[in-house]
Amino acid sequence: MAIEAAPAFLDTTHLLNTFGLIGLLLIIFAETGLLVGFFLPGDSLLFTAGLVSAGGLAGVTLAPLWVLLVLLPLVAIAGNLTGYWIGHRAGPAVFNKPNSRLFKAEYVEQAHGFFAKYGARTIVLARFVPIVRTFATVMAGASRMDFRVFALYSVIGGIAWAGGVTALGHWLGQVDVIREHIEAFAILIVVLSLIPVAVELLRARRTNRRGTTTA
């Protein structure tokens, strides 16, 4: 049963059922490397793919766990390298876009805040934060981060995120209570993955308001 409460592009069971392994790989690549992919549910897709590999989703087949643990980190790393290349070629101009419903200044500010706070470690930490993981890679290229440092942290982050979340889904998929309520847990993963975004956006807005008041 699909997650009826979620939009089609957030319904992980629908996405996996419709597009399969190739679609999963393309979505992970787009979310980690292309600016247009920041709204895609990467975390919940990885988790659900792990559940599927454990047989936790009736009627859905994908690939054995070992295949997922090889291909998904590779695609996540390739996405990061592509994002870096886009930022490096386009430079800061890539972020000089008018505000729109999809491309908002808050997203760039959020990624910039992560860089200011964590430096190169942002490439690893941002993997686990939706939206930030998309913009951070492009920002790294635009700011001319040393490519060898970027590539190293991209490999570490890609394995930890894509491999770790998928393996977690596979392990939890063998727990009866989770297997019996998979739709609810899939929704929970989506909600949890959005909490860091909401927190950071609220912080950014409060900071902007304080700055405006001071000025």
mmCIF file of C-alpha atoms in Angstrom:
data_model
loop_
_atom_site.group_PDB
_atom_site.id
_atom_site.type_symbol
_atom_site.label_atom_id
_atom_site.label_comp_id
_atom_site.label_asym_id
_atom_site.label_seq_id
_atom_site.Cartn_x
_atom_site.Cartn_y
_atom_site.Cartn_z
ATOM 1 C CA MET A 1 0.000 0.000 0.000
ATOM 2 C CA ALA A 2 1.405 3.378 -0.979
ATOM 3 C CA ILE A 3 1.683 6.293 1.390
ATOM 4 C CA GLU A 4 -1.541 8.025 0.422
ATOM 5 C CA ALA A 5 -0.875 11.053 2.618
ATOM 6 C CA ALA A 6 2.328 11.956 0.790
ATOM 7 C CA PRO A 7 2.688 13.637 -2.616
ATOM 8 C CA ALA A 8 3.774 11.286 -5.404
ATOM 9 C CA PHE A 9 7.329 12.636 -5.477
ATOM 10 C CA LEU A 10 7.665 11.985 -1.709
ATOM 11 C CA ASP A 11 5.987 8.574 -1.766
ATOM 12 C CA THR A 12 9.047 6.339 -1.657
ATOM 13 C CA THR A 13 7.157 3.111 -2.320
ATOM 14 C CA HIS A 14 5.535 4.681 -5.387
ATOM 15 C CA LEU A 15 8.893 5.970 -6.656
ATOM 16 C CA LEU A 16 10.643 2.631 -6.211
ATOM 17 C CA ASN A 17 7.713 0.723 -7.702
ATOM 18 C CA THR A 18 7.561 3.026 -10.707
ATOM 19 C CA PHE A 19 11.225 3.712 -11.498
ATOM 20 C CA GLY A 20 13.068 0.795 -9.882
ATOM 21 C CA LEU A 21 16.804 0.671 -9.280
ATOM 22 C CA ILE A 22 17.730 2.944 -12.203
ATOM 23 C CA GLY A 23 15.301 5.582 -10.973
ATOM 24 C CA LEU A 24 16.683 5.319 -7.435
ATOM 25 C CA LEU A 25 20.238 5.833 -8.684
ATOM 26 C CA LEU A 26 19.211 8.829 -10.810
ATOM 27 C CA ILE A 27 17.356 10.455 -7.909
ATOM 28 C CA ILE A 28 20.307 10.053 -5.526
ATOM 29 C CA PHE A 29 22.624 11.468 -8.196
ATOM 30 C CA ALA A 30 20.335 14.452 -8.834
ATOM 31 C CA GLU A 31 19.884 15.236 -5.134
ATOM 32 C CA THR A 32 23.601 15.148 -4.372
ATOM 33 C CA GLY A 33 24.894 16.885 -7.483
ATOM 34 C CA LEU A 34 22.267 18.860 -9.368
ATOM 35 C CA LEU A 35 20.631 21.984 -7.972
ATOM 36 C CA VAL A 36 17.260 20.854 -9.307
ATOM 37 C CA GLY A 37 17.293 17.774 -7.089
ATOM 38 C CA PHE A 38 17.233 19.395 -3.651
ATOM 39 C CA PHE A 39 13.511 18.637 -3.091
ATOM 40 C CA LEU A 40 13.891 14.878 -3.670
ATOM 41 C CA PRO A 41 13.516 12.493 -0.679
ATOM 42 C CA GLY A 42 16.985 10.954 -0.679
ATOM 43 C CA ASP A 43 17.083 9.850 2.967
ATOM 44 C CA SER A 44 13.720 8.124 2.918
ATOM 45 C CA LEU A 45 14.451 6.513 -0.460
ATOM 46 C CA LEU A 46 17.682 4.998 0.832
ATOM 47 C CA PHE A 47 15.946 3.765 3.966
ATOM 48 C CA THR A 48 13.060 2.278 1.971
ATOM 49 C CA ALA A 49 15.476 0.642 -0.470
ATOM 50 C CA GLY A 50 17.077 -1.079 2.506
ATOM 51 C CA LEU A 51 13.657 -2.225 3.693
ATOM 52 C CA VAL A 52 12.911 -3.619 0.240
ATOM 53 C CA SER A 53 16.196 -5.528 0.158
ATOM 54 C CA ALA A 54 15.172 -7.159 3.443
ATOM 55 C CA GLY A 55 11.842 -8.210 1.975
ATOM 56 C CA GLY A 56 10.016 -5.681 4.095
ATOM 57 C CA LEU A 57 7.848 -4.266 1.311
ATOM 58 C CA ALA A 58 5.455 -6.750 -0.245
ATOM 59 C CA GLY A 59 5.204 -6.609 -4.026
ATOM 60 C CA VAL A 60 8.303 -4.432 -4.501
ATOM 61 C CA THR A 61 11.626 -5.830 -5.703
ATOM 62 C CA LEU A 62 14.789 -3.820 -6.218
ATOM 63 C CA ALA A 63 18.218 -5.433 -5.833
ATOM 64 C CA PRO A 64 20.188 -7.457 -3.289
ATOM 65 C CA LEU A 65 21.689 -5.487 -0.411
ATOM 66 C CA TRP A 66 25.267 -5.882 -1.639
ATOM 67 C CA VAL A 67 24.352 -4.328 -4.988
ATOM 68 C CA LEU A 68 22.766 -1.342 -3.240
ATOM 69 C CA LEU A 69 25.760 -0.919 -0.924
ATOM 70 C CA VAL A 70 28.068 -0.744 -3.949
ATOM 71 C CA LEU A 71 26.030 1.333 -6.396
ATOM 72 C CA LEU A 72 24.386 3.878 -4.099
ATOM 73 C CA PRO A 73 27.627 5.237 -2.513
ATOM 74 C CA LEU A 74 29.232 5.364 -5.977
ATOM 75 C CA VAL A 75 26.318 7.394 -7.362
ATOM 76 C CA ALA A 76 26.318 9.678 -4.302
ATOM 77 C CA ILE A 77 30.043 10.335 -4.758
ATOM 78 C CA ALA A 78 29.593 10.933 -8.489
ATOM 79 C CA GLY A 79 26.806 13.399 -7.709
ATOM 80 C CA ASN A 80 29.059 15.339 -5.353
ATOM 81 C CA LEU A 81 31.843 15.526 -7.919
ATOM 82 C CA THR A 82 29.365 16.744 -10.534
ATOM 83 C CA GLY A 83 28.063 19.405 -8.155
ATOM 84 C CA TYR A 84 31.611 20.555 -7.466
ATOM 85 C CA TRP A 85 32.295 20.799 -11.204
ATOM 86 C CA ILE A 86 29.131 22.847 -11.741
ATOM 87 C CA GLY A 87 30.103 25.258 -8.963
ATOM 88 C CA HIS A 88 33.712 25.463 -10.154
ATOM 89 C CA ARG A 89 32.724 26.231 -13.734
ATOM 90 C CA ALA A 90 29.862 28.619 -12.967
ATOM 91 C CA GLY A 91 31.482 30.283 -9.949
ATOM 92 C CA PRO A 92 29.538 32.494 -7.522
ATOM 93 C CA ALA A 93 27.198 33.516 -10.366
ATOM 94 C CA VAL A 94 25.375 30.188 -9.964
ATOM 95 C CA PHE A 95 23.851 31.520 -6.740
ATOM 96 C CA ASN A 96 22.912 34.937 -8.145
ATOM 97 C CA LYS A 97 19.422 33.766 -9.008
ATOM 98 C CA PRO A 98 16.194 35.631 -8.337
ATOM 99 C CA ASN A 99 14.159 34.309 -5.435
ATOM 100 C CA SER A 100 11.542 31.799 -6.527
ATOM 101 C CA ARG A 101 9.397 29.070 -5.032
ATOM 102 C CA LEU A 102 12.165 26.524 -5.649
ATOM 103 C CA PHE A 103 15.411 28.486 -5.434
ATOM 104 C CA LYS A 104 15.426 30.515 -2.247
ATOM 105 C CA ALA A 105 18.183 32.605 -0.700
ATOM 106 C CA GLU A 106 17.658 30.743 2.596
ATOM 107 C CA TYR A 107 18.958 27.542 1.008
ATOM 108 C CA VAL A 108 22.224 29.200 0.030
ATOM 109 C CA GLU A 109 22.506 30.898 3.428
ATOM 110 C CA GLN A 110 21.920 27.575 5.149
ATOM 111 C CA ALA A 111 24.685 25.884 3.178
ATOM 112 C CA HIS A 112 26.984 28.872 3.743
ATOM 113 C CA GLY A 113 26.322 28.665 7.490
ATOM 114 C CA PHE A 114 27.366 25.011 7.511
ATOM 115 C CA PHE A 115 30.615 25.881 5.735
ATOM 116 C CA ALA A 116 31.367 28.695 8.159
ATOM 117 C CA LYS A 117 30.780 26.431 11.136
ATOM 118 C CA TYR A 118 32.296 23.111 10.019
ATOM 119 C CA GLY A 119 34.664 23.895 7.137
ATOM 120 C CA ALA A 120 35.569 20.934 4.934
ATOM 121 C CA ARG A 121 33.707 18.588 7.286
ATOM 122 C CA THR A 122 30.544 20.158 5.878
ATOM 123 C CA ILE A 123 30.836 17.810 2.887
ATOM 124 C CA VAL A 124 30.361 14.843 5.233
ATOM 125 C CA LEU A 125 27.881 16.389 7.668
ATOM 126 C CA ALA A 126 25.751 17.925 4.916
ATOM 127 C CA ARG A 127 25.068 14.453 3.533
ATOM 128 C CA PHE A 128 22.616 13.925 6.349
ATOM 129 C CA VAL A 129 20.800 17.262 5.944
ATOM 130 C CA PRO A 130 18.328 17.630 3.047
ATOM 131 C CA ILE A 131 18.778 20.704 0.824
ATOM 132 C CA VAL A 132 22.176 21.466 2.401
ATOM 133 C CA ARG A 133 23.732 18.381 0.799
ATOM 134 C CA THR A 134 22.647 19.661 -2.624
ATOM 135 C CA PHE A 135 23.865 23.237 -2.300
ATOM 136 C CA ALA A 136 27.019 22.522 -0.280
ATOM 137 C CA THR A 137 28.716 20.622 -3.109
ATOM 138 C CA VAL A 138 28.090 23.392 -5.635
ATOM 139 C CA MET A 139 29.197 25.996 -3.104
ATOM 140 C CA ALA A 140 32.421 24.048 -2.508
ATOM 141 C CA GLY A 141 33.233 24.267 -6.202
ATOM 142 C CA ALA A 142 32.266 27.928 -6.447
ATOM 143 C CA SER A 143 34.499 28.773 -3.470
ATOM 144 C CA ARG A 144 37.381 26.797 -5.038
ATOM 145 C CA MET A 145 37.783 24.303 -2.194
ATOM 146 C CA ASP A 146 40.852 22.129 -2.757
ATOM 147 C CA PHE A 147 39.599 19.317 -4.981
ATOM 148 C CA ARG A 148 41.604 16.571 -3.255
ATOM 149 C CA VAL A 149 40.160 17.555 0.117
ATOM 150 C CA PHE A 150 36.681 17.739 -1.368
ATOM 151 C CA ALA A 151 37.011 14.355 -3.059
ATOM 152 C CA LEU A 152 38.242 12.717 0.155
ATOM 153 C CA TYR A 153 35.348 14.030 2.233
ATOM 154 C CA SER A 154 32.922 13.176 -0.583
ATOM 155 C CA VAL A 155 34.022 9.532 -0.525
ATOM 156 C CA ILE A 156 33.718 9.354 3.262
ATOM 157 C CA GLY A 157 30.335 11.068 3.257
ATOM 158 C CA GLY A 158 28.993 9.063 0.328
ATOM 159 C CA ILE A 159 29.809 5.742 1.974
ATOM 160 C CA ALA A 160 28.550 6.823 5.400
ATOM 161 C CA TRP A 161 25.293 8.302 4.108
ATOM 162 C CA ALA A 162 24.226 6.123 1.184
ATOM 163 C CA GLY A 163 25.646 2.917 2.614
ATOM 164 C CA GLY A 164 24.743 3.614 6.242
ATOM 165 C CA VAL A 165 21.115 4.664 5.733
ATOM 166 C CA THR A 166 20.490 1.774 3.320
ATOM 167 C CA ALA A 167 22.027 -0.746 5.708
ATOM 168 C CA LEU A 168 19.953 0.690 8.559
ATOM 169 C CA GLY A 169 16.774 0.222 6.518
ATOM 170 C CA HIS A 170 17.771 -3.364 5.714
ATOM 171 C CA TRP A 171 18.441 -4.166 9.360
ATOM 172 C CA LEU A 172 15.230 -2.567 10.606
ATOM 173 C CA GLY A 173 13.313 -4.237 7.783
ATOM 174 C CA GLN A 174 13.873 -7.531 9.557
ATOM 175 C CA VAL A 175 12.054 -6.272 12.674
ATOM 176 C CA ASP A 176 8.448 -7.493 12.628
ATOM 177 C CA VAL A 177 6.831 -4.351 14.053
ATOM 178 C CA ILE A 178 8.513 -2.166 11.429
ATOM 179 C CA ARG A 179 7.710 -4.541 8.588
ATOM 180 C CA GLU A 180 4.047 -4.548 9.632
ATOM 181 C CA HIS A 181 3.851 -0.738 9.738
ATOM 182 C CA ILE A 182 6.225 0.175 6.926
ATOM 183 C CA GLU A 183 4.101 3.061 5.577
ATOM 184 C CA ALA A 184 4.098 4.779 8.961
ATOM 185 C CA PHE A 185 7.849 4.354 9.377
ATOM 186 C CA ALA A 186 8.515 5.647 5.858
ATOM 187 C CA ILE A 187 6.534 8.795 6.666
ATOM 188 C CA LEU A 188 8.442 9.107 9.943
ATOM 189 C CA ILE A 189 11.764 8.999 8.081
ATOM 190 C CA VAL A 190 10.613 11.790 5.759
ATOM 191 C CA VAL A 191 9.539 13.915 8.724
ATOM 192 C CA LEU A 192 12.767 13.308 10.646
ATOM 193 C CA SER A 193 14.875 14.157 7.595
ATOM 194 C CA LEU A 194 13.114 17.531 7.321
ATOM 195 C CA ILE A 195 13.574 18.539 10.970
ATOM 196 C CA PRO A 196 17.196 19.772 10.521
ATOM 197 C CA VAL A 197 16.069 21.859 7.539
ATOM 198 C CA ALA A 198 13.261 23.477 9.531
ATOM 199 C CA VAL A 199 15.579 24.208 12.471
ATOM 200 C CA GLU A 200 18.247 25.797 10.290
ATOM 201 C CA LEU A 201 15.732 27.869 8.334
ATOM 202 C CA LEU A 202 14.227 29.183 11.567
ATOM 203 C CA ARG A 203 17.698 30.092 12.831
ATOM 204 C CA ALA A 204 18.509 31.858 9.568
ATOM 205 C CA ARG A 205 15.281 33.875 9.691
ATOM 206 C CA ARG A 206 15.863 34.885 13.309
ATOM 207 C CA THR A 207 19.402 35.960 12.463
ATOM 208 C CA ASN A 208 18.146 37.999 9.498
ATOM 209 C CA ARG A 209 15.489 39.671 11.651
ATOM 210 C CA ARG A 210 18.023 40.553 14.319
ATOM 211 C CA GLY A 211 20.338 41.974 11.696
ATOM 212 C CA THR A 212 17.545 44.040 10.179
ATOM 213 C CA THR A 213 16.475 45.324 13.600
ATOM 214 C CA THR A 214 20.058 46.276 14.484
ATOM 215 C CA ALA A 215 20.523 48.066 11.187
#
